[in-house]
Amino acid sequence: MYVPELSSFDPFSLQKLLSTCFSLPCGPTKCCVLIDLQNPSEISNLRFLDNPGNDVQKRAFYHFYEPLNREIGKELDISLCDLFAFKCTGGSNLDPDNLLFNIEGEELTFTENVCPNYDLILAITDYSLTAPLTAMAKKYGFRGATLHGLNDTILNSGLSIDYKLVSRQAELFRTFLDESDSFTITFECIGKTYQLNIDCGKQTAQKSHGLCPFGSPDVANLPAGEVYFVPLGADGSFPFRFGEGTLCEMVVRNGKITNIEYISGDVELVKSRQLQLNEDPATGIIGELGFGTQLLPFAGCDIQDEKILGTCHIATGRSDHLGGNLTPELFNSRENASHDDILYAPPKTPEITVSSVDMHKDGKCTKILENFVPSAILLDHLEKEYPVELIGAQKV
């Protein structure tokens, strides 16, 4: 069971995080914290705190809900902070059921009781709520943040940094990649080379930088620190690692995965994913290309690890929260309408190396990453905002 320990993420860290990311205090703010539970009625009388597991949800209670109902909440001019639970969606960025429960055990709804009535909504959950919460924010006009998979490493690192600096660094990285024609990612996996070409069509690069200014309905993904594109197309193939270690090759044609080739491990896992792809092709659409921009420790959770400088990730599925046009209605099944990040980083994909990422822009090919290390030309661009010791060490 999760038991709160002494942490560098104390109530004053929470105050700094929220005051920076959301410009609080900006007048009286109604806030709520959302958690997901297998049985959401266990929020009644806080019964979930006494049950085994639920570590993320317990961190939400002890590190966010409780402090915001004490002195820190007053300092931030938070006039109200409530706690709600909804049923686990079981997948990344799937739409939740409309039903929620409060601490008193009352049945409520997102549409009538939560979204229209709060200025700031913090979703601290096992499964990402970024896409559906972003859609809700645009409709109802609130601001919020998603902090799925929250663990102690994230609390003490990714949430305990200066987000004004995070924003400046992300913008510096963004300007370097902005209006790229395409990217070529080269992978090495068990002695074989794979290559994926991703078309970006000179689009404006976007950044996840953690700042949601007052007056702009939006949802931050925290920890932040990422530059990303919604691809216009993709061709080639890339190696994929299932969580338990099974490896396969994802073959991509015209922007989506068309078939999957077995490499090693559990062949039934590969067959199952191929079956899902056959039944619902939208699950194979390449919906994002992202690059980490921050100096952070690996946390064993993608929400932080995909933000680390030197890593890159591809995502399949839903893209409407990123400015794309793939919405849940375009999937054959509601249960498949997820947005799934595929992160490449040494601790996450030990059998797979991203040997190079090449940016094609203005008729030039520029290497930006090599073996999970930023290239010298990228480091030269970043040294305006990044620590001198990082730039020196990487160049050596």
CSV table of C-alpha atoms in Angstrom, one decimal:
chain,number,residue,atom,x,y,z
A,1,MET,CA,0.0,0.0,0.0
A,2,TYR,CA,1.2,3.5,-0.8
A,3,VAL,CA,2.2,5.4,2.3
A,4,PRO,CA,3.2,9.1,2.0
A,5,GLU,CA,6.9,9.6,2.7
A,6,LEU,CA,9.1,12.7,3.1
A,7,SER,CA,9.3,14.1,-0.4
A,8,SER,CA,10.8,17.1,-2.1
A,9,PHE,CA,7.3,17.5,-3.6
A,10,ASP,CA,5.8,19.2,-0.5
A,11,PRO,CA,2.8,21.6,-0.4
A,12,PHE,CA,5.0,24.5,-1.5
A,13,SER,CA,6.1,22.5,-4.6
A,14,LEU,CA,2.4,22.1,-5.4
A,15,GLN,CA,1.9,25.8,-4.9
A,16,LYS,CA,4.8,26.6,-7.3
A,17,LEU,CA,3.6,24.1,-9.9
A,18,LEU,CA,0.0,25.3,-10.0
A,19,SER,CA,0.8,29.0,-9.7
A,20,THR,CA,3.3,28.7,-12.6
A,21,CYS,CA,1.3,26.4,-14.9
A,22,PHE,CA,-2.1,28.0,-14.4
A,23,SER,CA,-1.2,31.6,-13.3
A,24,LEU,CA,-2.9,31.0,-9.9
A,25,PRO,CA,-4.1,32.9,-8.0
A,26,CYS,CA,-6.1,34.5,-10.8
A,27,GLY,CA,-9.2,35.1,-8.7
A,28,PRO,CA,-11.3,32.5,-6.8
A,29,THR,CA,-10.9,29.1,-8.4
A,30,LYS,CA,-13.1,26.1,-8.1
A,31,CYS,CA,-10.9,23.0,-8.4
A,32,CYS,CA,-11.5,19.2,-8.4
A,33,VAL,CA,-9.3,16.1,-8.5
A,34,LEU,CA,-10.4,13.1,-10.6
A,35,ILE,CA,-9.2,9.6,-9.9
A,36,ASP,CA,-10.1,6.3,-11.6
A,37,LEU,CA,-11.0,3.2,-9.7
A,38,GLN,CA,-12.1,-0.3,-10.7
A,39,ASN,CA,-15.0,0.3,-8.4
A,40,PRO,CA,-15.5,4.0,-8.3
A,41,SER,CA,-18.0,3.8,-5.5
A,42,GLU,CA,-15.1,3.0,-3.2
A,43,ILE,CA,-14.4,6.7,-3.0
A,44,SER,CA,-17.3,6.9,-0.6
A,45,ASN,CA,-16.0,7.7,2.8
A,46,LEU,CA,-12.5,7.4,1.3
A,47,ARG,CA,-12.6,3.5,1.4
A,48,PHE,CA,-10.1,3.3,-1.4
A,49,LEU,CA,-7.4,4.6,0.9
A,50,ASP,CA,-7.7,1.4,3.0
A,51,ASN,CA,-7.6,-1.0,0.1
A,52,PRO,CA,-4.4,-2.5,-1.3
A,53,GLY,CA,-3.1,-1.0,-4.5
A,54,ASN,CA,-4.5,2.3,-5.8
A,55,ASP,CA,-1.1,3.9,-5.3
A,56,VAL,CA,-1.6,6.6,-8.0
A,57,GLN,CA,-5.0,7.5,-6.5
A,58,LYS,CA,-3.6,7.7,-3.0
A,59,ARG,CA,-0.9,10.1,-4.2
A,60,ALA,CA,-3.7,12.2,-5.7
A,61,PHE,CA,-5.3,12.3,-2.3
A,62,TYR,CA,-2.3,13.0,-0.2
A,63,HIS,CA,-0.2,15.3,-2.5
A,64,PHE,CA,-3.0,17.2,-4.2
A,65,TYR,CA,-6.5,17.0,-2.7
A,66,GLU,CA,-5.5,17.3,0.9
A,67,PRO,CA,-3.0,20.2,0.5
A,68,LEU,CA,-5.5,22.1,-1.7
A,69,ASN,CA,-8.1,21.9,1.1
A,70,ARG,CA,-5.6,23.4,3.5
A,71,GLU,CA,-3.4,26.5,3.7
A,72,ILE,CA,-1.9,26.0,0.2
A,73,GLY,CA,-5.4,26.1,-1.3
A,74,LYS,CA,-6.0,29.4,0.5
A,75,GLU,CA,-2.7,30.8,-0.9
A,76,LEU,CA,-3.8,29.9,-4.4
A,77,ASP,CA,-7.3,31.4,-3.8
A,78,ILE,CA,-8.9,28.0,-4.4
A,79,SER,CA,-12.3,28.4,-3.0
A,80,LEU,CA,-13.3,24.8,-3.4
A,81,CYS,CA,-11.5,21.5,-4.1
A,82,ASP,CA,-13.5,18.3,-4.5
A,83,LEU,CA,-12.6,14.7,-5.2
A,84,PHE,CA,-14.4,12.5,-7.7
A,85,ALA,CA,-13.9,8.9,-9.0
A,86,PHE,CA,-14.9,7.3,-12.2
A,87,LYS,CA,-14.5,3.8,-13.5
A,88,CYS,CA,-11.1,2.9,-15.0
A,89,THR,CA,-11.3,3.0,-18.8
A,90,GLY,CA,-8.8,0.2,-19.2
A,91,GLY,CA,-6.9,2.0,-22.0
A,92,SER,CA,-5.0,5.1,-22.9
A,93,ASN,CA,-7.1,8.1,-23.7
A,94,LEU,CA,-10.4,6.2,-24.0
A,95,ASP,CA,-13.5,8.2,-23.3
A,96,PRO,CA,-14.7,7.5,-19.7
A,97,ASP,CA,-18.2,6.7,-18.7
A,98,ASN,CA,-20.3,9.8,-17.8
A,99,LEU,CA,-20.9,8.5,-14.3
A,100,LEU,CA,-18.8,9.6,-11.3
A,101,PHE,CA,-19.0,9.3,-7.5
A,102,ASN,CA,-18.1,11.8,-4.8
A,103,ILE,CA,-16.8,11.3,-1.3
A,104,GLU,CA,-20.4,11.2,0.0
A,105,GLY,CA,-21.2,8.3,-2.4
A,106,GLU,CA,-23.5,10.3,-4.6
A,107,GLU,CA,-23.8,9.5,-8.3
A,108,LEU,CA,-22.9,12.4,-10.5
A,109,THR,CA,-22.0,13.0,-14.1
A,110,PHE,CA,-19.2,14.7,-16.0
A,111,THR,CA,-21.6,16.6,-18.2
A,112,GLU,CA,-23.9,18.0,-15.5
A,113,ASN,CA,-21.9,18.1,-12.3
A,114,VAL,CA,-18.2,18.4,-13.1
A,115,CYS,CA,-17.3,20.0,-16.4
A,116,PRO,CA,-19.6,23.0,-16.2
A,117,ASN,CA,-18.9,23.7,-12.5
A,118,TYR,CA,-15.1,23.8,-12.1
A,119,ASP,CA,-12.4,26.2,-13.3
A,120,LEU,CA,-9.5,23.7,-12.8
A,121,ILE,CA,-9.7,19.9,-13.2
A,122,LEU,CA,-6.8,17.7,-12.3
A,123,ALA,CA,-7.0,14.1,-13.6
A,124,ILE,CA,-4.6,11.8,-11.6
A,125,THR,CA,-5.3,8.4,-12.9
A,126,ASP,CA,-3.8,5.0,-14.0
A,127,TYR,CA,-4.9,5.5,-17.6
A,128,SER,CA,-4.4,8.7,-19.5
A,129,LEU,CA,-7.4,11.0,-19.8
A,130,THR,CA,-5.6,13.6,-21.9
A,131,ALA,CA,-7.7,13.3,-25.1
A,132,PRO,CA,-11.2,13.1,-23.6
A,133,LEU,CA,-10.4,15.8,-21.0
A,134,THR,CA,-9.1,18.1,-23.7
A,135,ALA,CA,-12.3,17.7,-25.7
A,136,MET,CA,-14.3,18.4,-22.5
A,137,ALA,CA,-12.2,21.5,-21.8
A,138,LYS,CA,-12.8,22.9,-25.3
A,139,LYS,CA,-16.6,22.4,-24.9
A,140,TYR,CA,-17.0,23.6,-21.3
A,141,GLY,CA,-14.2,26.2,-21.0
A,142,PHE,CA,-12.2,24.9,-18.0
A,143,ARG,CA,-8.4,24.4,-17.7
A,144,GLY,CA,-6.8,21.2,-16.4
A,145,ALA,CA,-4.0,18.8,-16.3
A,146,THR,CA,-3.5,15.1,-16.7
A,147,LEU,CA,-1.0,13.3,-14.5
A,148,HIS,CA,-1.5,9.6,-15.2
A,149,GLY,CA,0.8,7.0,-13.7
A,150,LEU,CA,2.0,9.4,-11.0
A,151,ASN,CA,4.8,7.9,-8.9
A,152,ASP,CA,7.4,9.2,-6.4
A,153,THR,CA,10.1,9.8,-9.0
A,154,ILE,CA,7.7,12.0,-11.0
A,155,LEU,CA,6.7,13.9,-7.9
A,156,ASN,CA,10.3,14.6,-6.9
A,157,SER,CA,11.6,15.5,-10.4
A,158,GLY,CA,9.2,16.2,-13.3
A,159,LEU,CA,6.7,18.0,-11.1
A,160,SER,CA,9.3,19.8,-9.0
A,161,ILE,CA,11.0,21.9,-11.7
A,162,ASP,CA,10.5,25.4,-13.0
A,163,TYR,CA,7.9,25.3,-15.8
A,164,LYS,CA,8.9,28.7,-17.1
A,165,LEU,CA,12.2,27.1,-18.0
A,166,VAL,CA,10.5,24.0,-19.4
A,167,SER,CA,8.5,26.2,-21.7
A,168,ARG,CA,11.5,28.2,-22.9
A,169,GLN,CA,13.5,25.0,-23.6
A,170,ALA,CA,10.5,23.4,-25.4
A,171,GLU,CA,10.1,26.5,-27.5
A,172,LEU,CA,13.8,26.5,-28.4
A,173,PHE,CA,13.6,22.8,-29.5
A,174,ARG,CA,10.3,23.6,-31.4
A,175,THR,CA,11.8,26.3,-33.5
A,176,PHE,CA,14.6,24.0,-34.6
A,177,LEU,CA,12.1,21.4,-35.9
A,178,ASP,CA,9.4,23.8,-37.1
A,179,GLU,CA,8.1,23.5,-40.7
A,180,SER,CA,10.0,20.3,-41.3
A,181,ASP,CA,9.1,18.4,-44.5
A,182,SER,CA,9.7,14.9,-43.0
A,183,PHE,CA,11.7,12.8,-40.6
A,184,THR,CA,13.5,9.5,-41.2
A,185,ILE,CA,13.9,7.3,-38.1
A,186,THR,CA,16.4,4.4,-38.3
A,187,PHE,CA,16.1,1.5,-35.8
A,188,GLU,CA,18.4,-1.4,-35.0
A,189,CYS,CA,16.8,-4.5,-33.4
A,190,ILE,CA,18.6,-7.8,-32.9
A,191,GLY,CA,21.0,-7.3,-35.8
A,192,LYS,CA,18.4,-5.9,-38.3
A,193,THR,CA,17.8,-2.4,-39.5
A,194,TYR,CA,14.4,-0.8,-39.9
A,195,GLN,CA,13.5,2.6,-41.3
A,196,LEU,CA,10.3,4.7,-41.0
A,197,ASN,CA,9.7,7.9,-43.0
A,198,ILE,CA,7.2,10.3,-41.5
A,199,ASP,CA,5.7,13.1,-43.6
A,200,CYS,CA,5.0,16.4,-41.7
A,201,GLY,CA,4.4,18.6,-44.7
A,202,LYS,CA,6.0,21.7,-43.3
A,203,GLN,CA,3.4,22.0,-40.6
A,204,THR,CA,3.9,24.1,-37.5
A,205,ALA,CA,5.6,22.1,-34.8
A,206,GLN,CA,3.6,22.0,-31.5
A,207,LYS,CA,4.9,21.8,-28.0
A,208,SER,CA,3.7,20.4,-24.7
A,209,HIS,CA,5.2,22.8,-22.2
A,210,GLY,CA,3.0,22.8,-19.2
A,211,LEU,CA,1.7,26.4,-19.3
A,212,CYS,CA,-2.1,27.0,-19.5
A,213,PRO,CA,-2.6,30.7,-19.2
A,214,PHE,CA,-5.7,32.1,-17.6
A,215,GLY,CA,-8.6,32.6,-20.1
A,216,SER,CA,-7.5,29.8,-22.5
A,217,PRO,CA,-9.4,26.5,-22.0
A,218,ASP,CA,-6.7,23.8,-22.3
A,219,VAL,CA,-5.3,20.7,-20.6
A,220,ALA,CA,-1.6,20.3,-19.8
A,221,ASN,CA,0.1,16.9,-19.8
A,222,LEU,CA,2.3,16.9,-16.7
A,223,PRO,CA,5.2,16.4,-16.6
A,224,ALA,CA,5.6,18.4,-19.8
A,225,GLY,CA,8.5,19.0,-22.2
A,226,GLU,CA,7.9,17.7,-25.7
A,227,VAL,CA,7.7,18.8,-29.3
A,228,TYR,CA,5.4,16.9,-31.6
A,229,PHE,CA,3.7,16.6,-34.9
A,230,VAL,CA,0.6,15.0,-36.2
A,231,PRO,CA,1.9,13.2,-39.3
A,232,LEU,CA,0.4,13.6,-42.7
A,233,GLY,CA,1.6,10.2,-43.8
A,234,ALA,CA,4.2,7.5,-43.0
A,235,ASP,CA,5.9,4.6,-44.8
A,236,GLY,CA,8.4,1.9,-43.9
A,237,SER,CA,8.5,-0.2,-40.8
A,238,PHE,CA,9.5,-0.1,-37.1
A,239,PRO,CA,10.2,-2.6,-34.4
A,240,PHE,CA,7.8,-2.7,-31.5
A,241,ARG,CA,8.2,-4.2,-28.0
A,242,PHE,CA,5.3,-5.4,-26.0
A,243,GLY,CA,5.5,-4.8,-22.3
A,244,GLU,CA,6.6,-8.3,-21.4
A,245,GLY,CA,9.3,-8.4,-24.1
A,246,THR,CA,7.7,-9.8,-27.2
A,247,LEU,CA,9.1,-8.2,-30.4
A,248,CYS,CA,7.5,-7.6,-33.7
A,249,GLU,CA,7.8,-5.4,-36.9
A,250,MET,CA,5.1,-3.0,-37.6
A,251,VAL,CA,4.8,-2.5,-41.4
A,252,VAL,CA,3.5,1.0,-42.4
A,253,ARG,CA,1.9,2.1,-45.6
A,254,ASN,CA,0.1,5.3,-46.4
A,255,GLY,CA,0.2,6.5,-42.8
A,256,LYS,CA,-1.0,3.4,-41.0
A,257,ILE,CA,0.2,0.0,-39.9
A,258,THR,CA,-1.0,-2.6,-42.4
A,259,ASN,CA,0.5,-5.8,-41.0
A,260,ILE,CA,2.6,-7.1,-38.2
A,261,GLU,CA,5.6,-9.5,-38.6
A,262,TYR,CA,6.6,-11.7,-35.6
A,263,ILE,CA,10.3,-11.4,-34.4
A,264,SER,CA,10.4,-13.1,-31.0
A,265,GLY,CA,8.5,-13.9,-27.9
A,266,ASP,CA,4.8,-14.7,-27.6
A,267,VAL,CA,3.4,-15.2,-31.1
A,268,GLU,CA,-0.2,-15.1,-29.7
A,269,LEU,CA,0.3,-11.5,-28.6
A,270,VAL,CA,1.3,-10.6,-32.2
A,271,LYS,CA,-1.6,-12.4,-33.7
A,272,SER,CA,-4.0,-10.7,-31.3
A,273,ARG,CA,-2.7,-7.2,-32.3
A,274,GLN,CA,-3.0,-8.2,-36.0
A,275,LEU,CA,-6.6,-9.3,-35.4
A,276,GLN,CA,-7.4,-6.0,-33.8
A,277,LEU,CA,-5.8,-4.1,-36.7
A,278,ASN,CA,-7.8,-6.2,-39.2
A,279,GLU,CA,-11.1,-5.5,-37.3
A,280,ASP,CA,-10.4,-1.8,-36.7
A,281,PRO,CA,-7.8,-0.3,-39.0
A,282,ALA,CA,-8.0,3.1,-37.3
A,283,THR,CA,-6.0,1.6,-34.4
A,284,GLY,CA,-3.0,1.5,-36.7
A,285,ILE,CA,-3.0,5.1,-38.0
A,286,ILE,CA,0.2,6.9,-37.0
A,287,GLY,CA,-1.2,9.8,-35.0
A,288,GLU,CA,1.9,11.5,-33.5
A,289,LEU,CA,5.7,11.9,-33.7
A,290,GLY,CA,7.2,13.3,-30.5
A,291,PHE,CA,10.6,14.3,-29.1
A,292,GLY,CA,11.5,14.8,-25.5
A,293,THR,CA,13.0,18.1,-24.5
A,294,GLN,CA,13.8,17.8,-20.8
A,295,LEU,CA,16.6,16.7,-18.5
A,296,LEU,CA,14.8,14.3,-16.2
A,297,PRO,CA,15.5,10.9,-14.6
A,298,PHE,CA,13.7,7.8,-16.0
A,299,ALA,CA,10.6,7.2,-13.9
A,300,GLY,CA,9.4,3.9,-15.5
A,301,CYS,CA,6.2,5.8,-16.7
A,302,ASP,CA,5.8,7.1,-20.2
A,303,ILE,CA,4.2,10.4,-19.1
A,304,GLN,CA,7.7,11.5,-17.8
A,305,ASP,CA,10.0,9.2,-19.8
A,306,GLU,CA,8.7,10.5,-23.2
A,307,LYS,CA,9.7,14.0,-22.2
A,308,ILE,CA,13.4,13.1,-21.7
A,309,LEU,CA,15.9,14.7,-24.1
A,310,GLY,CA,17.2,12.1,-26.5
A,311,THR,CA,14.1,10.0,-26.6
A,312,CYS,CA,11.4,9.9,-29.3
A,313,HIS,CA,8.0,8.4,-29.6
A,314,ILE,CA,5.4,7.4,-32.2
A,315,ALA,CA,1.7,7.1,-31.3
A,316,THR,CA,-1.1,5.2,-33.0
A,317,GLY,CA,-4.8,6.0,-32.9
A,318,ARG,CA,-6.7,9.0,-31.7
A,319,SER,CA,-5.2,12.4,-32.5
A,320,ASP,CA,-8.0,15.0,-32.0
A,321,HIS,CA,-6.4,16.3,-28.8
A,322,LEU,CA,-3.2,17.1,-30.7
A,323,GLY,CA,-5.0,19.0,-33.5
A,324,GLY,CA,-5.5,15.9,-35.7
A,325,ASN,CA,-8.8,14.7,-37.2
A,326,LEU,CA,-8.9,11.1,-35.9
A,327,THR,CA,-11.8,11.2,-33.4
A,328,PRO,CA,-13.5,8.3,-31.5
A,329,GLU,CA,-16.3,8.2,-34.0
A,330,LEU,CA,-13.9,7.0,-36.7
A,331,PHE,CA,-13.1,3.8,-34.9
A,332,ASN,CA,-15.3,0.7,-35.3
A,333,SER,CA,-15.4,0.2,-31.6
A,334,ARG,CA,-15.4,2.7,-28.7
A,335,GLU,CA,-13.0,0.3,-26.8
A,336,ASN,CA,-10.4,0.8,-29.5
A,337,ALA,CA,-10.5,4.6,-29.7
A,338,SER,CA,-7.3,5.1,-27.8
A,339,HIS,CA,-4.1,7.1,-28.3
A,340,ASP,CA,-1.1,4.8,-27.6
A,341,ASP,CA,2.4,6.1,-27.3
A,342,ILE,CA,5.3,3.9,-28.4
A,343,LEU,CA,8.3,5.2,-26.6
A,344,TYR,CA,11.9,4.4,-27.6
A,345,ALA,CA,14.3,4.8,-24.7
A,346,PRO,CA,17.1,2.5,-23.4
A,347,PRO,CA,15.3,1.4,-20.2
A,348,LYS,CA,12.0,0.9,-22.0
A,349,THR,CA,13.2,-0.8,-25.2
A,350,PRO,CA,16.6,-2.4,-24.4
A,351,GLU,CA,16.5,-4.6,-27.6
A,352,ILE,CA,15.8,-1.6,-29.8
A,353,THR,CA,18.1,1.3,-30.6
A,354,VAL,CA,17.1,4.5,-32.4
A,355,SER,CA,20.4,4.7,-34.2
A,356,SER,CA,19.4,8.0,-35.9
A,357,VAL,CA,16.7,10.5,-36.5
A,358,ASP,CA,17.2,12.7,-39.6
A,359,MET,CA,15.2,15.9,-40.2
A,360,HIS,CA,14.4,16.9,-43.8
A,361,LYS,CA,13.8,20.6,-44.1
A,362,ASP,CA,14.4,23.2,-46.8
A,363,GLY,CA,16.2,20.7,-49.0
A,364,LYS,CA,18.7,19.7,-46.3
A,365,CYS,CA,19.0,16.5,-44.2
A,366,THR,CA,20.0,17.2,-40.6
A,367,LYS,CA,20.7,14.6,-38.0
A,368,ILE,CA,19.0,15.5,-34.7
A,369,LEU,CA,19.4,12.3,-32.6
A,370,GLU,CA,21.9,9.5,-32.7
A,371,ASN,CA,21.7,6.5,-30.4
A,372,PHE,CA,19.5,8.5,-28.0
A,373,VAL,CA,21.9,11.4,-27.9
A,374,PRO,CA,21.1,14.9,-29.4
A,375,SER,CA,23.4,15.7,-32.4
A,376,ALA,CA,26.0,18.4,-32.1
A,377,ILE,CA,24.1,20.8,-34.4
A,378,LEU,CA,21.0,20.4,-32.2
A,379,LEU,CA,23.0,21.0,-29.1
A,380,ASP,CA,24.5,24.1,-30.5
A,381,HIS,CA,21.0,25.4,-31.0
A,382,LEU,CA,19.9,24.4,-27.5
A,383,GLU,CA,22.8,25.8,-25.5
A,384,LYS,CA,21.0,29.2,-25.2
A,385,GLU,CA,18.8,27.7,-22.5
A,386,TYR,CA,20.2,24.3,-21.5
A,387,PRO,CA,22.9,23.9,-18.8
A,388,VAL,CA,26.5,24.3,-20.1
A,389,GLU,CA,27.6,21.1,-18.4
A,390,LEU,CA,25.0,19.1,-20.4
A,391,ILE,CA,26.1,20.6,-23.7
A,392,GLY,CA,29.8,20.0,-22.9
A,393,ALA,CA,29.2,16.4,-21.8
A,394,GLN,CA,27.1,15.5,-24.8
A,395,LYS,CA,29.5,17.0,-27.3
A,396,VAL,CA,32.4,15.1,-25.8
